[in-house]
mmCIF file of C-alpha atoms and ligand atoms in Angstrom:
data_model
loop_
_atom_site.group_PDB
_atom_site.id
_atom_site.type_symbol
_atom_site.label_atom_id
_atom_site.label_comp_id
_atom_site.label_asym_id
_atom_site.label_seq_id
_atom_site.Cartn_x
_atom_site.Cartn_y
_atom_site.Cartn_z
ATOM 1 C CA MET A 372 18.379 2.924 -28.696
ATOM 2 C CA ALA A 373 16.827 6.120 -30.037
ATOM 3 C CA MET A 374 14.411 8.071 -27.844
ATOM 4 C CA VAL A 375 10.966 8.479 -29.321
ATOM 5 C CA ALA A 376 9.818 12.024 -30.005
ATOM 6 C CA SER A 377 7.312 12.072 -27.118
ATOM 7 C CA ASP A 378 10.033 11.146 -24.566
ATOM 8 C CA ILE A 379 12.256 13.945 -25.800
ATOM 9 C CA SER A 380 9.559 16.584 -25.645
ATOM 10 C CA ARG A 381 8.400 15.432 -22.205
ATOM 11 C CA SER A 382 11.860 15.565 -20.674
ATOM 12 C CA ALA A 383 12.712 18.851 -22.336
ATOM 13 C CA ALA A 384 9.458 20.613 -21.513
ATOM 14 C CA ARG A 385 8.647 19.628 -17.933
ATOM 15 C CA PRO A 386 11.444 18.570 -15.596
ATOM 16 C CA THR A 387 10.051 16.322 -12.852
ATOM 17 C CA VAL A 388 10.965 16.571 -9.171
ATOM 18 C CA ALA A 389 9.249 15.495 -5.932
ATOM 19 C CA GLY A 390 7.008 13.261 -8.051
ATOM 20 C CA ARG A 391 5.488 16.030 -10.168
ATOM 21 C CA ALA A 392 6.329 18.329 -13.100
ATOM 22 C CA LEU A 393 7.990 21.579 -12.099
ATOM 23 C CA ALA A 394 5.684 24.609 -12.348
ATOM 24 C CA THR A 395 6.795 27.908 -13.854
ATOM 25 C CA TYR A 396 7.619 30.626 -11.304
ATOM 26 C CA LYS A 397 7.781 34.250 -12.379
ATOM 27 C CA LEU A 398 8.098 36.140 -9.096
ATOM 28 C CA ILE A 399 10.148 33.894 -6.831
ATOM 29 C CA GLY A 400 13.260 31.792 -7.237
ATOM 30 C CA VAL A 401 12.669 28.074 -6.606
ATOM 31 C CA GLU A 402 15.627 25.724 -6.235
ATOM 32 C CA PRO A 403 14.816 22.075 -5.384
ATOM 33 C CA ILE A 404 16.866 20.661 -2.487
ATOM 34 C CA SER A 405 16.646 17.004 -3.463
ATOM 35 C CA GLY A 406 14.727 14.920 -5.981
ATOM 36 C CA ALA A 407 12.243 13.909 -3.280
ATOM 37 C CA CYS A 408 10.992 17.061 -1.541
ATOM 38 C CA GLY A 409 11.959 20.539 -0.399
ATOM 39 C CA CYS A 410 12.984 23.707 -2.194
ATOM 40 C CA GLU A 411 14.735 26.941 -1.330
ATOM 41 C CA ILE A 412 12.787 30.059 -2.235
ATOM 42 C CA SER A 413 14.592 33.315 -2.973
ATOM 43 C CA GLY A 414 13.503 36.846 -3.806
ATOM 44 C CA VAL A 415 11.011 37.254 -0.958
ATOM 45 C CA ASP A 416 11.166 39.533 2.100
ATOM 46 C CA LEU A 417 8.809 38.026 4.677
ATOM 47 C CA ARG A 418 8.777 41.175 6.830
ATOM 48 C CA GLN A 419 6.470 42.788 4.286
ATOM 49 C CA PRO A 420 2.847 42.004 3.445
ATOM 50 C CA LEU A 421 2.999 39.950 0.244
ATOM 51 C CA ALA A 422 1.118 40.553 -3.009
ATOM 52 C CA ALA A 423 -1.547 37.998 -3.933
ATOM 53 C CA ASP A 424 0.319 36.717 -6.995
ATOM 54 C CA MET A 425 3.474 36.154 -4.955
ATOM 55 C CA ILE A 426 1.511 34.324 -2.253
ATOM 56 C CA ALA A 427 0.005 32.144 -4.986
ATOM 57 C CA GLU A 428 3.493 31.147 -6.219
ATOM 58 C CA ILE A 429 4.650 30.408 -2.655
ATOM 59 C CA MET A 430 1.577 28.188 -2.156
ATOM 60 C CA THR A 431 2.260 26.367 -5.437
ATOM 61 C CA ALA A 432 5.803 25.640 -4.244
ATOM 62 C CA PHE A 433 4.491 24.585 -0.813
ATOM 63 C CA GLU A 434 1.984 22.115 -2.276
ATOM 64 C CA HIS A 435 4.554 20.685 -4.683
ATOM 65 C CA PHE A 436 7.670 20.458 -2.518
ATOM 66 C CA ALA A 437 5.959 20.132 0.919
ATOM 67 C CA VAL A 438 9.003 21.818 2.495
ATOM 68 C CA ILE A 439 9.914 25.403 1.576
ATOM 69 C CA VAL A 440 12.971 27.180 2.905
ATOM 70 C CA PHE A 441 13.661 30.921 3.103
ATOM 71 C CA ARG A 442 17.041 32.316 4.183
ATOM 72 C CA ASP A 443 17.939 35.534 6.016
ATOM 73 C CA GLN A 444 14.477 36.302 7.378
ATOM 74 C CA ASP A 445 14.985 38.460 10.469
ATOM 75 C CA LEU A 446 11.370 38.568 11.667
ATOM 76 C CA THR A 447 9.657 39.827 14.786
ATOM 77 C CA PRO A 448 7.187 37.364 16.347
ATOM 78 C CA GLU A 449 4.343 39.455 14.886
ATOM 79 C CA GLU A 450 5.852 39.301 11.385
ATOM 80 C CA HIS A 451 6.347 35.561 11.827
ATOM 81 C CA LYS A 452 2.669 35.158 12.754
ATOM 82 C CA ALA A 453 1.482 37.418 9.907
ATOM 83 C CA PHE A 454 3.337 35.275 7.340
ATOM 84 C CA SER A 455 1.994 32.080 8.956
ATOM 85 C CA ARG A 456 -1.593 33.270 8.510
ATOM 86 C CA TYR A 457 -1.245 33.067 4.711
ATOM 87 C CA PHE A 458 -1.324 29.289 5.274
ATOM 88 C CA GLY A 459 -4.322 29.290 7.621
ATOM 89 C CA GLU A 460 -5.360 29.846 11.199
ATOM 90 C CA ILE A 461 -2.670 29.685 13.883
ATOM 91 C CA MET A 462 -3.410 27.093 16.565
ATOM 92 C CA GLU A 463 -2.155 26.415 20.060
ATOM 93 C CA LEU A 464 -0.741 23.003 20.911
ATOM 94 C CA PRO A 465 -1.515 21.230 24.187
ATOM 95 C CA GLN A 466 1.906 19.649 24.636
ATOM 96 C CA ALA A 467 4.686 21.782 23.119
ATOM 97 C CA PRO A 468 6.363 24.458 25.274
ATOM 98 C CA THR A 469 5.344 27.982 24.331
ATOM 99 C CA TYR A 470 7.743 30.753 23.344
ATOM 100 C CA GLY A 471 7.977 33.508 25.953
ATOM 101 C CA ASP A 472 4.685 35.351 26.292
ATOM 102 C CA HIS A 473 3.409 34.027 22.955
ATOM 103 C CA ARG A 474 0.875 31.305 23.734
ATOM 104 C CA ASP A 475 0.397 30.844 19.976
ATOM 105 C CA MET A 476 4.089 30.130 19.321
ATOM 106 C CA GLN A 477 6.226 27.211 20.423
ATOM 107 C CA GLU A 478 9.937 26.778 20.845
ATOM 108 C CA VAL A 479 12.427 23.967 20.357
ATOM 109 C CA ARG A 480 15.436 24.644 22.510
ATOM 110 C CA ARG A 481 18.484 22.702 23.601
ATOM 111 C CA GLU A 482 20.985 24.498 25.777
ATOM 112 C CA ALA A 483 24.715 24.008 25.270
ATOM 113 C CA ASP A 484 25.028 22.059 28.542
ATOM 114 C CA GLU A 485 22.174 19.643 27.785
ATOM 115 C CA PRO A 486 22.860 16.082 26.563
ATOM 116 C CA GLU A 487 22.180 15.254 22.919
ATOM 117 C CA ASN A 488 19.711 12.489 23.779
ATOM 118 C CA VAL A 489 17.194 14.815 25.391
ATOM 119 C CA VAL A 490 14.310 13.994 23.031
ATOM 120 C CA PRO A 491 14.506 10.235 22.359
ATOM 121 C CA SER A 492 10.926 9.716 21.136
ATOM 122 C CA PHE A 493 11.216 12.326 18.402
ATOM 123 C CA GLU A 494 14.497 11.101 16.973
ATOM 124 C CA ASN A 495 12.366 9.039 14.593
ATOM 125 C CA PHE A 496 10.518 10.515 11.656
ATOM 126 C CA HIS A 497 7.106 11.677 12.843
ATOM 127 C CA THR A 498 4.270 14.085 12.149
ATOM 128 C CA ASP A 499 3.308 16.595 14.816
ATOM 129 C CA SER A 500 0.210 16.037 16.953
ATOM 130 C CA PRO A 501 -1.677 13.404 14.887
ATOM 131 C CA PHE A 502 -3.781 12.708 18.006
ATOM 132 C CA LEU A 503 -5.755 15.927 17.467
ATOM 133 C CA LEU A 504 -9.023 15.845 15.510
ATOM 134 C CA ARG A 505 -7.575 18.493 13.203
ATOM 135 C CA PRO A 506 -3.793 18.028 13.293
ATOM 136 C CA PRO A 507 -1.509 20.823 12.087
ATOM 137 C CA LYS A 508 -1.478 21.652 8.374
ATOM 138 C CA CYS A 509 2.019 23.037 8.555
ATOM 139 C CA ILE A 510 4.711 24.295 10.855
ATOM 140 C CA VAL A 511 6.433 27.641 10.275
ATOM 141 C CA MET A 512 9.791 27.452 12.037
ATOM 142 C CA ARG A 513 12.596 29.988 12.275
ATOM 143 C CA ALA A 514 16.109 29.636 13.678
ATOM 144 C CA LEU A 515 17.307 32.075 16.328
ATOM 145 C CA ASP A 516 20.416 30.229 17.408
ATOM 146 C CA VAL A 517 22.029 27.249 15.698
ATOM 147 C CA PRO A 518 25.092 25.042 16.181
ATOM 148 C CA ARG A 519 28.004 25.676 13.844
ATOM 149 C CA TRP A 520 27.682 22.122 12.541
ATOM 150 C CA GLY A 521 24.827 19.661 12.807
ATOM 151 C CA GLY A 522 21.313 20.028 14.152
ATOM 152 C CA ASP A 523 19.758 19.855 10.689
ATOM 153 C CA THR A 524 16.126 18.916 10.182
ATOM 154 C CA ALA A 525 15.309 16.052 7.813
ATOM 155 C CA PHE A 526 12.036 15.445 5.996
ATOM 156 C CA SER A 527 10.534 12.386 4.312
ATOM 157 C CA ASN A 528 7.925 12.660 1.558
ATOM 158 C CA ALA A 529 4.886 10.545 2.526
ATOM 159 C CA TYR A 530 3.291 10.908 -0.927
ATOM 160 C CA LEU A 531 6.264 9.123 -2.488
ATOM 161 C CA VAL A 532 6.278 6.434 0.209
ATOM 162 C CA TYR A 533 2.645 5.634 -0.612
ATOM 163 C CA GLU A 534 3.070 5.878 -4.390
ATOM 164 C CA ASN A 535 5.903 3.313 -4.319
ATOM 165 C CA LEU A 536 3.906 0.644 -2.439
ATOM 166 C CA SER A 537 2.518 -2.378 -4.278
ATOM 167 C CA ASP A 538 -1.121 -2.284 -5.335
ATOM 168 C CA GLY A 539 -1.864 -5.016 -2.779
ATOM 169 C CA LEU A 540 -0.506 -3.085 0.181
ATOM 170 C CA LYS A 541 -2.072 0.159 -1.065
ATOM 171 C CA GLN A 542 -5.439 -1.576 -1.148
ATOM 172 C CA LEU A 543 -5.028 -2.888 2.394
ATOM 173 C CA LEU A 544 -3.953 0.509 3.747
ATOM 174 C CA ASP A 545 -6.677 2.396 1.861
ATOM 175 C CA GLY A 546 -9.231 0.654 4.090
ATOM 176 C CA LEU A 547 -7.388 1.060 7.400
ATOM 177 C CA GLU A 548 -7.747 3.574 10.198
ATOM 178 C CA VAL A 549 -5.318 4.396 12.994
ATOM 179 C CA VAL A 550 -5.931 5.302 16.628
ATOM 180 C CA TYR A 551 -3.544 8.073 17.729
ATOM 181 C CA SER A 552 -3.411 9.300 21.303
ATOM 182 C CA GLY A 553 -1.415 11.900 23.176
ATOM 183 C CA ALA A 554 -3.341 11.376 26.414
ATOM 184 C CA ASP A 555 -0.506 9.540 28.199
ATOM 185 C CA ILE A 556 2.515 11.625 27.159
ATOM 186 C CA TRP A 557 2.659 13.577 30.428
ATOM 187 C CA SER A 558 2.495 10.467 32.641
ATOM 188 C CA LYS A 559 5.036 8.633 30.445
ATOM 189 C CA ASN A 560 7.360 11.615 30.498
ATOM 190 C CA GLU A 561 7.392 11.740 34.292
ATOM 191 C CA LYS A 562 8.662 8.152 34.430
ATOM 192 C CA LEU A 563 11.731 8.943 32.301
ATOM 193 C CA PRO A 564 15.022 9.919 33.914
ATOM 194 C CA PRO A 565 15.237 13.739 34.028
ATOM 195 C CA GLU A 566 17.858 14.001 31.268
ATOM 196 C CA LYS A 567 15.633 12.025 28.870
ATOM 197 C CA ARG A 568 12.453 13.974 29.480
ATOM 198 C CA LEU A 569 10.735 16.049 26.848
ATOM 199 C CA ARG A 570 10.028 19.657 27.676
ATOM 200 C CA LEU A 571 6.241 19.585 27.763
ATOM 201 C CA ARG A 572 3.752 22.357 28.265
ATOM 202 C CA GLU A 573 2.450 22.144 31.827
ATOM 203 C CA SER A 574 -1.192 23.058 31.320
ATOM 204 C CA HIS A 575 -3.713 23.130 28.473
ATOM 205 C CA ASP A 576 -7.471 23.280 27.964
ATOM 206 C CA LEU A 577 -8.092 19.988 26.155
ATOM 207 C CA THR A 578 -10.036 17.094 27.724
ATOM 208 C CA PRO A 579 -8.559 13.539 27.583
ATOM 209 C CA ASP A 580 -11.110 12.760 24.810
ATOM 210 C CA GLN A 581 -9.704 15.549 22.694
ATOM 211 C CA LEU A 582 -6.247 13.973 22.919
ATOM 212 C CA THR A 583 -7.283 10.802 21.058
ATOM 213 C CA SER A 584 -8.432 10.574 17.420
ATOM 214 C CA VAL A 585 -9.029 7.979 14.722
ATOM 215 C CA HIS A 586 -7.563 8.925 11.345
ATOM 216 C CA PRO A 587 -7.227 7.205 7.950
ATOM 217 C CA ALA A 588 -3.928 5.356 7.349
ATOM 218 C CA VAL A 589 -3.833 6.918 3.891
ATOM 219 C CA ARG A 590 -4.414 10.643 3.779
ATOM 220 C CA VAL A 591 -5.900 12.389 0.755
ATOM 221 C CA HIS A 592 -5.083 15.968 -0.171
ATOM 222 C CA PRO A 593 -8.374 17.903 0.050
ATOM 223 C CA ILE A 594 -7.832 19.708 -3.274
ATOM 224 C CA THR A 595 -5.499 17.659 -5.477
ATOM 225 C CA GLY A 596 -6.706 14.223 -4.278
ATOM 226 C CA ARG A 597 -3.081 13.024 -4.089
ATOM 227 C CA LYS A 598 -2.653 10.208 -1.551
ATOM 228 C CA ALA A 599 0.046 9.791 1.085
ATOM 229 C CA LEU A 600 0.855 7.362 3.868
ATOM 230 C CA TYR A 601 -0.378 8.748 7.197
ATOM 231 C CA VAL A 602 1.025 6.140 9.575
ATOM 232 C CA THR A 603 3.810 6.999 11.993
ATOM 233 C CA THR A 604 5.139 5.661 15.296
ATOM 234 C CA ALA A 605 4.725 8.771 17.446
ATOM 235 C CA TYR A 606 1.388 8.612 19.349
ATOM 236 C CA PHE A 607 0.371 5.461 17.399
ATOM 237 C CA LYS A 608 -1.819 3.020 19.365
ATOM 238 C CA HIS A 609 -3.155 0.468 16.855
ATOM 239 C CA PHE A 610 -5.006 0.008 13.582
ATOM 240 C CA VAL A 611 -8.768 -0.136 14.069
ATOM 241 C CA GLY A 612 -9.861 -3.794 14.280
ATOM 242 C CA TRP A 613 -6.269 -5.070 14.643
ATOM 243 C CA SER A 614 -4.465 -6.350 17.751
ATOM 244 C CA GLU A 615 -1.580 -4.344 19.098
ATOM 245 C CA ALA A 616 0.937 -7.026 18.031
ATOM 246 C CA GLU A 617 -0.406 -7.089 14.463
ATOM 247 C CA SER A 618 -0.490 -3.317 14.356
ATOM 248 C CA ARG A 619 3.104 -2.955 15.576
ATOM 249 C CA ALA A 620 4.396 -5.417 12.964
ATOM 250 C CA LEU A 621 2.901 -3.494 10.055
ATOM 251 C CA LEU A 622 3.791 -0.153 11.621
ATOM 252 C CA ALA A 623 7.457 -1.193 11.902
ATOM 253 C CA TYR A 624 7.566 -2.017 8.191
ATOM 254 C CA LEU A 625 5.864 1.234 7.166
ATOM 255 C CA GLN A 626 8.079 3.302 9.450
ATOM 256 C CA SER A 627 11.147 1.632 7.912
ATOM 257 C CA LEU A 628 10.108 2.875 4.463
ATOM 258 C CA ALA A 629 10.151 6.496 5.598
ATOM 259 C CA GLN A 630 13.852 6.071 6.508
ATOM 260 C CA GLN A 631 14.893 5.481 2.893
ATOM 261 C CA LEU A 632 17.132 8.248 1.623
ATOM 262 C CA HIS A 633 15.402 8.646 -1.735
ATOM 263 C CA TYR A 634 12.335 10.056 0.056
ATOM 264 C CA HIS A 635 14.320 12.704 1.931
ATOM 265 C CA CYS A 636 15.605 16.193 1.940
ATOM 266 C CA ARG A 637 17.668 17.655 4.747
ATOM 267 C CA VAL A 638 17.958 21.320 5.603
ATOM 268 C CA LYS A 639 20.933 22.947 7.287
ATOM 269 C CA TRP A 640 19.734 25.773 9.490
ATOM 270 C CA GLN A 641 21.381 29.152 9.622
ATOM 271 C CA LYS A 642 20.378 31.996 11.893
ATOM 272 C CA ASN A 643 17.161 33.470 10.365
ATOM 273 C CA THR A 644 16.414 30.469 8.167
ATOM 274 C CA LEU A 645 12.642 29.955 8.032
ATOM 275 C CA ILE A 646 11.096 26.648 6.974
ATOM 276 C CA VAL A 647 7.455 25.880 6.298
ATOM 277 C CA TRP A 648 6.739 22.169 6.127
ATOM 278 C CA ASP A 649 3.545 20.363 5.297
ATOM 279 C CA ASN A 650 2.779 18.312 8.408
ATOM 280 C CA ARG A 651 0.050 16.346 6.602
ATOM 281 C CA PHE A 652 2.131 14.816 3.824
ATOM 282 C CA THR A 653 5.683 14.708 5.182
ATOM 283 C CA LEU A 654 7.430 13.264 8.212
ATOM 284 C CA HIS A 655 10.240 15.145 9.902
ATOM 285 C CA ARG A 656 12.941 14.754 12.525
ATOM 286 C CA GLY A 657 15.641 16.844 14.069
ATOM 287 C CA VAL A 658 19.147 15.430 13.743
ATOM 288 C CA HIS A 659 20.779 15.565 17.176
ATOM 289 C CA ASP A 660 24.375 15.220 16.058
ATOM 290 C CA PHE A 661 25.744 18.339 17.799
ATOM 291 C CA LYS A 662 27.256 18.797 21.230
ATOM 292 C CA PHE A 663 27.938 21.673 23.612
ATOM 293 C CA GLU A 664 26.135 24.204 21.445
ATOM 294 C CA ARG A 665 22.807 25.925 21.758
ATOM 295 C CA ARG A 666 19.988 25.294 19.280
ATOM 296 C CA HIS A 667 16.928 27.515 19.529
ATOM 297 C CA LEU A 668 14.082 27.437 17.004
ATOM 298 C CA VAL A 669 10.718 29.165 17.305
ATOM 299 C CA ARG A 670 7.567 28.218 15.453
ATOM 300 C CA THR A 671 3.927 28.740 14.775
ATOM 301 C CA THR A 672 1.572 25.873 14.024
ATOM 302 C CA VAL A 673 -1.194 26.246 11.427
ATOM 303 C CA LEU A 674 -4.460 24.344 11.842
ATOM 304 C CA GLY A 675 -5.187 21.627 9.276
ATOM 305 C CA GLU A 676 -8.356 19.988 8.003
ATOM 306 C CA ARG A 677 -9.674 16.815 9.580
ATOM 307 C CA PRO A 678 -7.674 14.154 7.673
ATOM 308 C CA LEU A 679 -9.542 12.733 4.682
ATOM 309 C CA GLY A 680 -9.172 9.094 3.677
ATOM 310 C CA PRO A 681 -9.578 7.379 0.286
ATOM 311 C CA THR A 682 -13.049 6.070 1.108
ATOM 312 C CA ASP A 683 -14.147 9.176 2.932
ATOM 313 C CA LEU A 684 -17.260 10.802 1.504
ATOM 314 C CA ARG A 685 -16.055 14.089 2.940
ATOM 315 C CA ALA A 686 -13.416 14.010 0.177
ATOM 316 C CA GLN A 687 -16.126 14.483 -2.471
HETATM 317 MN MN1 MN C 81 8.182 17.454 15.538
#
């Protein structure tokens, strides 16, 4: 069957990836990683202050692909922080171990002699710190030391998960809220056998109240209005007004959707790879498929807005 003229012009003019038409980039190279999310950006040296028009293109790629990857970025911690601030204000986290003397950086580290199952609860797709009133907007992570093979990070696009739901389930979720809490992670961690324990930060300034928040199950982008599923197992307690059993049943189904490969991209780290991922509209997980090798990543965390829901007047 012949294509109609409008189909031809649409496909020729605006290739579509990650659910949206590809923008035009003049200053940076942008190479999509998969059809679902993620791109590699070339032509940028992050050690330098960046010109406003280049920052604008990087932000366009960030909002579109939700995961942006830069290679060969040999940054000092101060350069790492300076680049992070283009995305917003750097925040401290109550639970993640800090990097050296930098209270405003965190590290993810597995030594060569540590077992591969050291972080069981984060082997599922998750978002970071949804229990905070203003969870992180994005994470800026750089590799210092990586295994020869394995130890990738995978991402799942929560916009696409939501957009592919039926209208009936969308409607149900649009009206739901979730209770997230990180208040019990320290006590739970202590009960695990030592080799299964998370490395947690030992002290922080937050009260127990500040470690529990209620957020919409569907999160709305504050500028574009695009909607994404904001339900994930880590720190999840229940849906507001639902029993725990009911909540867990729906949660299990929603979490299973995020596992589907057509929502994913996966990034292989190299030394000095830097990734910025949108922690509001993607889920992520490390892939712990390496043994007897060291993996050391350092990161900053950028403060996000209080999550907006579909019925939230704050979205207006
Ligand atoms: Mn994480």
